[in-house]
XYZ file of C-alpha atoms in Angstrom:
654
model
C 0.000 0.000 0.000
C 1.164 3.523 -0.749
C 2.091 4.827 2.709
C 2.302 8.424 1.485
C -1.475 8.453 0.982
C -2.446 6.858 4.301
C -2.436 8.971 7.489
C -1.696 7.342 10.826
C -2.126 3.937 9.212
C -5.873 4.534 9.184
C -7.113 7.323 6.914
C -6.768 6.851 3.151
C -6.605 10.149 1.244
C -8.764 10.488 -1.848
C -9.429 13.277 -4.329
C -9.145 16.969 -3.493
C -12.623 18.409 -2.838
C -11.796 21.897 -1.541
C -8.992 24.392 -1.107
C -8.830 27.334 1.290
C -6.399 30.020 2.289
C -4.383 27.778 4.599
C -5.563 24.186 4.115
C -6.665 21.619 1.531
C -9.647 19.322 2.081
C -9.587 15.762 0.712
C -12.202 13.090 0.589
C -10.982 10.093 2.572
C -11.886 6.712 3.980
C -11.553 5.630 7.600
C -10.173 2.111 7.065
C -10.912 1.120 10.645
C -14.589 2.109 10.666
C -15.195 1.882 6.920
C -16.834 5.310 6.608
C -16.227 8.254 4.285
C -14.682 11.312 5.951
C -13.308 14.712 4.997
C -9.630 15.268 5.849
C -8.386 18.845 6.218
C -4.599 19.180 5.758
C -2.630 22.311 6.560
C -0.607 23.358 3.533
C 3.028 22.194 3.907
C 4.389 25.677 3.141
C 2.431 27.052 6.135
C 3.148 24.163 8.500
C 6.412 25.778 9.657
C 4.577 28.906 10.851
C 3.570 28.582 14.547
C 0.709 31.053 14.062
C -0.938 28.961 11.360
C -0.412 25.788 13.357
C -2.011 27.406 16.410
C -4.965 28.634 14.351
C -5.373 25.188 12.763
C -5.338 23.438 16.131
C -7.683 26.060 17.588
C -10.284 25.099 14.990
C -10.174 21.470 16.097
C -10.384 22.420 19.774
C -13.263 24.823 19.144
C -15.448 22.404 17.209
C -14.521 19.189 19.003
C -16.723 20.188 21.959
C -19.679 21.136 19.718
C -22.238 18.469 18.852
C -25.025 19.986 16.774
C -26.740 18.806 13.564
C -25.955 22.149 11.866
C -22.224 22.114 12.728
C -19.722 19.894 10.905
C -18.449 17.326 13.422
C -14.768 16.668 14.214
C -13.760 12.999 14.507
C -9.995 12.989 14.977
C -6.803 15.066 14.697
C -3.138 14.293 14.182
C -0.119 15.096 12.054
C 2.100 13.285 9.572
C 5.558 13.809 8.130
C 5.997 15.362 4.692
C 9.418 15.790 3.002
C 10.391 19.466 3.298
C 13.765 19.330 1.609
C 17.028 17.392 1.633
C 17.313 15.581 4.958
C 14.337 17.512 6.322
C 10.713 16.673 7.106
C 7.742 18.826 8.109
C 5.019 17.687 10.509
C 1.762 18.667 8.812
C -1.319 18.631 11.090
C -4.661 17.336 9.857
C -8.265 17.253 11.036
C -10.659 14.380 10.260
C -14.178 15.770 9.879
C -17.661 14.677 8.961
C -18.045 14.305 5.190
C -20.884 16.542 3.987
C -22.339 16.071 0.521
C -23.907 19.268 -0.772
C -23.287 22.779 -2.141
C -22.138 25.927 -0.399
C -24.466 28.917 -0.170
C -21.906 30.868 -2.226
C -22.475 28.485 -5.150
C -26.252 28.680 -4.740
C -26.192 32.496 -4.649
C -23.984 32.705 -7.730
C -26.339 30.318 -9.540
C -29.340 32.434 -8.373
C -31.019 29.369 -6.912
C -32.009 30.821 -3.524
C -35.607 31.952 -3.053
C -36.776 34.249 -0.264
C -38.283 31.350 1.716
C -35.095 29.332 1.300
C -32.998 32.313 2.407
C -35.055 32.527 5.614
C -34.772 28.756 6.212
C -31.009 28.762 5.618
C -30.554 31.709 7.990
C -32.667 29.993 10.665
C -30.360 26.955 10.411
C -27.242 29.122 10.719
C -28.733 30.953 13.718
C -29.541 27.610 15.343
C -25.883 26.578 15.038
C -24.711 29.970 16.333
C -27.092 29.823 19.286
C -25.581 26.478 20.272
C -21.951 27.597 19.797
C -22.573 30.878 21.671
C -23.989 28.973 24.632
C -20.769 26.940 24.567
C -18.786 30.192 24.657
C -17.488 30.007 21.049
C -17.729 32.909 18.568
C -17.308 31.853 14.914
C -16.060 35.265 13.623
C -16.199 34.271 9.912
C -19.823 33.594 8.951
C -20.069 33.889 5.161
C -21.708 31.975 2.267
C -18.572 29.912 1.568
C -18.608 28.549 5.141
C -22.218 27.330 5.067
C -23.190 24.194 3.112
C -26.677 23.036 2.156
C -27.303 19.265 2.155
C -30.075 18.500 -0.309
C -30.618 14.931 0.893
C -31.418 16.038 4.462
C -32.521 19.637 3.687
C -30.225 20.981 6.410
C -27.404 23.492 6.550
C -23.952 22.865 7.980
C -21.725 25.607 9.402
C -18.036 24.941 8.674
C -14.571 26.409 9.172
C -14.131 27.489 12.778
C -10.520 28.334 11.828
C -10.628 31.823 13.425
C -13.151 31.015 16.143
C -12.304 32.088 19.672
C -13.745 31.796 23.124
C -15.781 34.818 24.213
C -13.535 35.258 27.251
C -10.463 35.816 25.051
C -9.703 39.542 25.148
C -7.798 39.416 21.841
C -10.588 37.744 19.963
C -10.523 40.118 17.009
C -6.805 40.592 16.448
C -4.088 38.188 15.463
C -0.578 38.337 16.872
C 0.370 40.674 14.048
C -2.521 42.997 14.927
C -4.320 42.349 11.612
C -8.113 42.223 11.507
C -9.327 38.712 10.731
C -12.447 37.732 8.816
C -13.866 38.504 5.372
C -14.412 42.179 4.552
C -17.929 41.842 3.082
C -19.218 40.242 6.319
C -17.175 42.023 9.016
C -19.054 43.559 11.919
C -18.179 47.223 12.662
C -16.407 46.227 15.891
C -14.282 43.694 14.005
C -13.329 46.339 11.440
C -12.275 48.683 14.283
C -10.212 45.936 15.938
C -12.395 45.745 19.042
C -13.322 42.699 21.105
C -15.970 40.499 19.495
C -18.928 38.737 21.084
C -21.974 36.772 19.962
C -23.602 39.865 18.450
C -20.707 40.149 15.981
C -21.694 36.776 14.524
C -25.312 37.946 14.269
C -24.206 40.959 12.198
C -22.344 38.617 9.814
C -25.418 36.355 9.635
C -27.487 39.422 8.674
C -24.985 40.175 5.882
C -25.406 36.554 4.730
C -29.220 36.916 4.695
C -28.920 40.230 2.825
C -26.804 38.604 0.098
C -29.166 35.635 -0.275
C -32.115 38.034 -0.702
C -30.413 40.457 -3.118
C -27.593 38.503 -4.741
C -24.967 40.953 -3.427
C -23.449 41.820 -0.014
C -24.607 44.969 1.810
C -21.454 46.911 0.877
C -19.258 46.702 -2.219
C -15.951 48.520 -2.633
C -12.738 48.588 -4.599
C -10.727 47.139 -1.725
C -11.316 45.344 1.591
C -10.399 48.563 3.419
C -13.120 50.565 1.676
C -15.685 47.840 2.404
C -14.673 47.742 6.075
C -15.000 51.546 6.268
C -18.559 51.295 4.914
C -19.437 48.760 7.606
C -18.321 51.289 10.219
C -19.796 54.500 8.774
C -22.490 53.908 6.180
C -26.068 52.617 6.264
C -26.822 49.881 3.690
C -29.609 50.269 1.175
C -32.783 48.298 2.060
C -32.830 44.850 0.513
C -36.096 45.707 -1.247
C -34.158 48.277 -3.315
C -32.459 45.411 -5.180
C -35.216 42.799 -4.841
C -38.775 44.217 -4.879
C -40.133 40.887 -3.582
C -38.526 41.480 -0.180
C -41.244 42.496 2.271
C -41.050 45.553 4.551
C -41.002 43.147 7.505
C -37.796 41.527 6.236
C -36.313 44.973 5.634
C -37.036 45.858 9.259
C -35.303 42.672 10.485
C -32.208 43.464 8.422
C -32.217 47.088 9.592
C -32.245 45.887 13.207
C -29.551 43.211 12.671
C -27.222 45.576 10.753
C -27.104 48.318 13.390
C -23.633 49.797 13.846
C -23.834 49.630 17.631
C -24.111 46.082 18.880
C -26.410 47.252 21.707
C -29.022 48.193 19.082
C -28.973 44.775 17.363
C -30.578 41.509 18.388
C -28.892 40.492 21.619
C -28.825 36.751 20.888
C -29.495 34.296 18.072
C -32.822 33.222 19.575
C -34.205 36.793 19.311
C -32.999 36.982 15.700
C -34.762 33.701 14.897
C -38.018 34.856 16.490
C -37.912 38.087 14.474
C -37.307 36.152 11.228
C -40.268 33.843 11.859
C -42.440 36.849 12.627
C -41.271 38.638 9.469
C -42.252 35.597 7.413
C -45.795 36.197 8.685
C -45.596 39.906 7.881
C -44.818 41.187 11.399
C -42.132 43.877 11.291
C -39.553 44.723 13.953
C -40.410 47.999 15.788
C -38.240 50.956 14.780
C -36.018 52.885 17.185
C -37.895 55.716 18.972
C -38.122 58.866 16.871
C -35.321 61.310 17.489
C -33.166 58.785 19.284
C -29.511 59.337 18.477
C -27.143 56.450 17.690
C -25.679 55.008 20.838
C -22.371 54.213 19.197
C -19.925 57.064 20.009
C -18.040 56.375 16.778
C -21.086 57.044 14.592
C -21.572 60.762 13.909
C -24.041 62.679 11.743
C -22.163 64.947 9.311
C -23.187 68.637 9.527
C -23.012 71.094 6.575
C -19.798 73.077 6.487
C -20.699 76.787 6.345
C -17.118 77.750 5.644
C -17.239 75.684 2.471
C -20.577 77.279 1.518
C -19.214 80.797 2.070
C -16.102 80.016 0.023
C -18.223 78.676 -2.822
C -20.400 81.781 -2.655
C -17.352 84.025 -2.892
C -15.920 82.170 -5.870
C -19.084 82.702 -7.896
C -18.427 86.424 -8.068
C -21.620 87.343 -6.166
C -19.730 88.503 -3.109
C -18.301 91.634 -4.748
C -21.828 93.128 -4.779
C -21.777 93.081 -0.963
C -18.304 94.606 -0.834
C -19.156 97.692 -2.925
C -18.244 101.071 -1.406
C -21.878 101.925 -0.731
C -22.558 98.646 1.005
C -26.205 98.892 0.014
C -26.817 95.114 0.243
C -24.996 94.599 3.530
C -25.591 96.217 6.898
C -22.939 96.558 9.614
C -24.686 94.098 11.919
C -24.528 91.444 9.182
C -20.748 91.480 9.211
C -20.725 88.819 11.880
C -23.059 86.500 9.935
C -22.372 84.356 6.921
C -23.301 85.874 3.565
C -26.022 83.302 3.002
C -27.663 84.108 6.364
C -27.397 87.893 5.735
C -29.129 87.655 2.374
C -31.843 85.450 3.818
C -32.519 87.615 6.894
C -32.161 91.103 5.389
C -35.343 92.731 3.963
C -35.365 94.228 0.519
C -33.125 97.328 0.376
C -34.982 100.674 0.688
C -33.496 103.849 -0.665
C -32.911 106.439 2.060
C -31.739 109.879 0.909
C -28.539 111.000 2.560
C -27.194 114.470 3.144
C -25.277 114.356 -0.085
C -28.483 113.591 -1.977
C -30.455 116.631 -0.840
C -31.653 118.993 -3.619
C -29.900 122.420 -3.746
C -31.843 125.571 -3.080
C -33.432 127.098 -6.171
C -32.989 123.945 -8.273
C -35.965 121.733 -7.793
C -34.653 118.659 -9.597
C -30.861 118.382 -9.334
C -27.915 119.481 -7.280
C -24.884 121.151 -8.684
C -21.842 118.825 -8.316
C -18.246 119.977 -8.195
C -15.827 118.838 -10.964
C -13.913 116.756 -8.442
C -17.039 114.866 -7.443
C -17.958 114.252 -11.065
C -14.481 112.920 -11.844
C -14.518 110.539 -8.908
C -17.908 109.238 -9.935
C -16.850 108.634 -13.521
C -13.682 106.877 -12.342
C -15.678 104.570 -10.103
C -18.172 103.720 -12.828
C -15.384 103.022 -15.322
C -13.587 100.812 -12.809
C -16.775 98.903 -12.078
C -17.501 98.367 -15.752
C -13.950 97.234 -16.525
C -13.912 94.881 -13.556
C -17.257 93.425 -14.600
C -16.038 92.903 -18.147
C -12.854 91.243 -16.925
C -14.822 88.905 -14.685
C -17.183 88.001 -17.505
C -14.300 87.496 -19.921
C -12.387 85.344 -17.426
C -15.467 83.282 -16.645
C -16.204 82.794 -20.331
C -12.626 81.764 -21.046
C -12.653 79.330 -18.133
C -15.967 77.865 -19.255
C -14.710 77.555 -22.844
C -11.582 75.716 -21.686
C -13.617 73.435 -19.465
C -16.024 72.565 -22.275
C -13.267 71.942 -24.816
C -10.763 70.235 -22.549
C -9.975 66.707 -23.757
C -10.884 63.941 -21.317
C -8.006 62.770 -19.142
C -6.158 59.726 -20.388
C -7.297 56.506 -18.736
C -4.541 54.829 -16.773
C -4.055 51.398 -18.282
C -3.350 48.274 -16.281
C -0.757 45.633 -17.062
C -2.151 42.093 -17.177
C -0.335 40.150 -14.426
C 1.273 36.746 -14.949
C -0.836 33.912 -13.518
C 0.979 30.870 -14.944
C 1.270 27.901 -12.536
C -1.021 29.553 -9.937
C -4.116 27.822 -8.597
C -7.493 28.909 -9.900
C -8.405 30.896 -6.772
C -4.984 32.586 -6.581
C -5.148 33.600 -10.261
C -8.669 35.014 -9.858
C -7.665 37.031 -6.796
C -4.611 38.438 -8.601
C -6.705 39.554 -11.596
C -9.425 41.056 -9.401
C -6.818 42.976 -7.412
C -5.503 44.335 -10.726
C -9.059 45.698 -11.400
C -9.659 43.356 -14.325
C -12.718 41.235 -15.086
C -11.571 37.600 -15.523
C -13.638 35.117 -17.536
C -12.905 31.434 -16.847
C -12.116 29.066 -19.715
C -11.280 25.437 -18.928
C -9.252 23.583 -21.547
C -7.404 20.231 -21.526
C -3.637 20.297 -21.010
C -1.226 17.368 -20.961
C 1.483 18.856 -18.710
C -0.253 21.337 -16.368
C -2.184 19.843 -13.466
C -5.948 20.147 -13.371
C -7.131 23.325 -11.628
C -3.907 25.281 -12.307
C -3.734 28.395 -14.457
C -2.295 28.072 -17.970
C -2.248 31.783 -18.817
C -4.440 34.653 -19.957
C -5.767 36.064 -23.206
C -4.395 38.653 -23.860
C -0.985 37.566 -22.587
C 0.660 38.763 -19.379
C 2.167 42.244 -19.710
C -0.512 43.574 -22.081
C -1.826 47.044 -21.138
C -5.614 47.201 -20.756
C -8.192 49.599 -19.359
C -9.658 48.927 -15.873
C -12.544 46.442 -15.711
C -11.577 44.997 -19.107
C -12.468 41.364 -19.696
C -9.539 38.936 -19.561
C -9.871 35.249 -20.424
C -8.286 33.081 -17.718
C -7.372 29.652 -19.116
C -7.531 26.936 -16.453
C -6.174 23.452 -17.086
C -8.832 20.754 -17.118
C -6.110 18.113 -17.004
C -4.856 15.951 -19.868
C -7.335 14.697 -22.475
C -5.640 11.290 -22.442
C -3.573 9.480 -19.863
C -1.521 6.297 -19.577
C -2.696 3.557 -17.294
C -0.096 3.526 -14.479
C 2.504 0.750 -14.669
C 2.707 0.398 -10.887
C -0.778 -1.074 -10.411
C 0.265 -4.767 -10.399
C 1.459 -5.758 -6.944
C -0.828 -3.284 -5.087
C -3.897 -3.992 -3.030
C -7.219 -3.310 -4.712
C -7.905 -0.222 -2.542
C -4.476 1.263 -3.240
C -4.826 0.581 -6.980
C -8.188 2.343 -7.091
C -6.648 5.349 -5.323
C -3.840 5.494 -7.922
C -6.439 5.352 -10.716
C -8.348 8.275 -9.158
C -5.169 10.346 -8.974
C -4.469 9.599 -12.640
C -7.968 10.762 -13.656
C -9.302 7.256 -14.285
C -12.184 5.308 -12.783
C -11.940 1.818 -11.357
C -14.628 -0.556 -12.627
C -17.369 -1.154 -10.038
C -16.850 -4.913 -10.253
C -13.491 -6.637 -9.783
C -12.346 -9.581 -11.927
C -10.876 -12.409 -9.839
C -8.226 -14.656 -11.422
C -6.087 -17.580 -10.241
C -2.358 -17.002 -9.901
C 0.501 -19.211 -8.869
C 2.740 -16.318 -7.764
C 0.562 -13.272 -6.859
C -0.804 -13.404 -3.293
C -4.522 -13.239 -2.651
C -6.056 -9.731 -2.861
C -3.173 -8.290 -4.914
C -3.689 -6.846 -8.402
C -2.353 -9.088 -11.186
C -3.012 -6.795 -14.162
C -5.633 -4.446 -15.621
C -7.923 -4.351 -18.633
C -6.741 -2.419 -20.678
C -3.208 -3.434 -19.730
C -0.881 -1.073 -17.806
C 0.975 1.387 -20.028
C -1.794 1.757 -22.598
C -3.121 5.270 -23.369
C -6.828 5.893 -22.748
C -9.104 8.931 -22.456
C -9.326 10.738 -19.117
C -12.207 9.379 -17.063
C -12.102 5.946 -18.714
C -13.093 2.893 -16.711
C -10.272 0.442 -15.962
C -10.995 -3.128 -14.854
C -8.778 -4.567 -12.108
C -7.766 -8.257 -12.198
C -7.121 -9.402 -8.616
C -5.543 -12.688 -7.519
C -7.646 -15.283 -5.682
C -4.498 -16.820 -4.170
C -5.449 -20.226 -5.614
C -4.548 -22.401 -8.639
C -6.512 -25.000 -10.601
C -5.454 -28.611 -10.052
C -4.131 -30.223 -13.287
C -4.600 -33.842 -14.437
C -1.567 -35.885 -13.275
C -2.770 -39.429 -13.769
C -1.023 -41.231 -16.602
C 1.937 -38.822 -16.543
C 5.429 -40.005 -15.725
C 6.605 -39.018 -12.294
C 9.067 -36.388 -13.620
C 6.433 -34.696 -15.805
C 3.890 -34.624 -13.001
C 6.418 -33.048 -10.644
C 7.306 -30.387 -13.269
C 3.607 -29.553 -13.839
C 3.048 -29.016 -10.105
C 6.207 -26.964 -9.758
C 5.049 -24.576 -12.531
C 1.917 -23.939 -10.467
C 3.891 -23.360 -7.282
C 2.774 -26.679 -5.782
C 4.829 -29.426 -4.124
C 4.512 -33.201 -4.697
C 4.787 -36.103 -2.278
C 5.129 -39.554 -3.931
C 3.992 -42.962 -2.701
C 4.936 -45.955 -4.857
C 2.526 -48.864 -5.142
C 3.087 -52.117 -7.081
C 0.909 -52.277 -10.131
C 1.175 -54.974 -12.761
C -1.293 -53.253 -15.098
C 0.351 -49.778 -15.351
C 3.758 -49.020 -16.674
C 6.158 -48.465 -13.773
C 6.949 -44.790 -12.976
C 3.542 -43.396 -14.027
C 1.044 -41.629 -11.732
C -2.042 -43.661 -10.924
C -3.723 -41.465 -8.253
C -3.722 -37.808 -6.973
C -5.059 -36.371 -3.702
C -7.026 -33.448 -5.241
C -9.447 -33.776 -8.149
C -8.840 -32.184 -11.519
C -9.734 -28.420 -11.794
C -10.205 -28.113 -8.047
C -8.934 -24.770 -6.625
C -6.117 -25.325 -4.189
C -4.070 -22.834 -2.181
C -0.739 -21.636 -3.481
C 2.205 -23.784 -2.264
C 0.052 -26.752 -1.231
C 1.638 -30.248 -1.215
C -0.144 -32.742 -3.501
C -0.011 -36.482 -2.692
C 0.342 -38.772 -5.732
C 0.618 -42.566 -6.177
C 3.182 -43.874 -8.700
C 3.124 -47.439 -10.097
C 6.111 -49.761 -9.686
C 6.833 -53.220 -11.100
C 5.841 -56.217 -8.912
C 8.583 -58.486 -7.449
C 9.584 -61.589 -9.711
C 7.934 -65.045 -8.867
C 10.594 -67.819 -7.811
C 10.967 -70.905 -10.346
C 10.223 -74.396 -8.637
C 12.950 -77.296 -8.938
C 11.534 -80.512 -10.730
C 11.515 -83.811 -8.719
C 13.400 -86.742 -10.528
C 11.381 -89.947 -11.373
C 13.021 -93.227 -10.054
C 13.970 -95.824 -12.736
C 13.567 -99.633 -11.999
C 16.756 -101.750 -12.065
C 16.716 -104.208 -15.063
C 17.856 -107.799 -14.801
C 20.678 -108.188 -17.302
C 24.152 -109.424 -17.763
C 26.774 -108.054 -15.563
C 28.099 -105.848 -18.219
C 24.659 -104.782 -19.034
C 23.970 -104.354 -15.426
C 26.946 -102.122 -14.930
C 25.933 -100.104 -17.864
C 22.403 -99.672 -16.579
C 23.693 -98.754 -13.207
C 25.901 -96.117 -14.672
C 23.037 -94.597 -16.682
C 20.804 -94.588 -13.656
C 23.416 -92.805 -11.645
C 23.843 -90.185 -14.313
C 20.096 -89.682 -14.455
C 19.996 -89.085 -10.743
C 22.735 -86.501 -11.049
C 20.703 -84.428 -13.383
C 20.076 -86.411 -16.438
C 23.507 -85.798 -17.859
C 24.647 -88.041 -20.719
C 27.898 -89.794 -20.316
């Protein structure tokens, strides 16, 4: 078995099902309990950082004590060694979690598949999980659509990723060791954005942002950067959800207005109150408004007042002020000097001509007074000056207006397309968004770049483009064809299936069992198609697994040497017993202990009976027949006696 893909000798890693900012999530199998799990692994490049390790372990500690149907359960934790360089290893921690089959709310919102009733139901499920975690003293601090999953089979929601969760008693619950605000900008509570201590009401604000996005398809605040979005959370009031979705009722608008208050004291004080208000809003009951005239209780929230200095400056620049500064001062009284020009014009009645001493008629001339030459000259000089000044002002204003109307528009600052080659899909998208470009995904097959990694952009990196221009981001969909791995024979079936998954192939649902004299039981013998052949990605590959047995051959009638060779080729041993047999040729097998075609275990000893020739039968000695003695002449008698004696000695002839 491939030990690099098995954690703690128990958890078999499968395909990658998710990737976050600091960890990868794999589908896995608990070999001991035989159940499917999700395994969250800290990225090896972050495993050396004590801060990331502490945050990773804090997630396990935070959720391990929580047992709620709307919170993803934690089963086990541990770490395993990963090569970090020459003669160096890194201990990478992992968390074994409940495997949840479903879709995140982020995917549902992007697909526009969330109705108003579903948005309320999803939020009620999230609030149920938060109510339970808050009672346990845990604040999530990162409620957002990507951290909530909807399970269609059970119609429930699951809250995930307690990676930045903290206990409510922790005074540094909003800041990391580097004093950076944690969380996602679109769902930050105002106190999180200001770096203050968080509590349960901070999670309720984020849950309200989640509900707002499900109802409208967009978060409450949108900005060019996370800083601008965080500033809006602190200072600005979001538009009612009904502005973007007319189907949202006034009751739901009132719930969101209450939950999105800048001061946490003005929001719902716990998740249970939020849930009750949502159920009431579903029935058309709105949340009561704040009393009329009540000022915000948050000292950091101020109402901007009009700047009279700016108004007065604008009034002066229009050229209207010089009428008040004329030598006669007919439109301005001395007591108005302390007021702004706008207030003086509003409060002063229409000017009334009052004759002065200089305007009295001379005696004897009923209609006009005789003026001295000096007075006439001064008057003409003043009139000429006033006319010239007026003409200059009009000419300057006309010239300025002409230049403004005919001024060419300022050149748009172009943006250089950044290089995204070899980055992951999420990293490439973030880089393009930060460059103020509009990326469009395009997935294409590639034989050398791993699936999910960026190939490049169209136009190429370095091209100058205007902001918000569309850029095609090519993402590798993996190779279109792949070779069946050569290292499948000799592996267990489970390990071979894992190798096939990594290669982009699918193991056949049924396994072919075959007899083998050399491959142990349960080990892969070969595949169909054979290893090394090229097939399309996603093809089904059949595994041929050894039964650990061989079929018994026919040995009877074979010579002893041939029978022994046949068994040896099958990895079997032979024990011989010789039995006399007059009907079978000596040295041939007459019996075998196992029948033909029977499946026997590898290495088994087979008993056979071999024929041998019977022992030879002894030849009996014939008994001689006695011969009677004839009566003859002596010579004849001697002769007969001699012949008889020879006959008794064996019938030899003299």
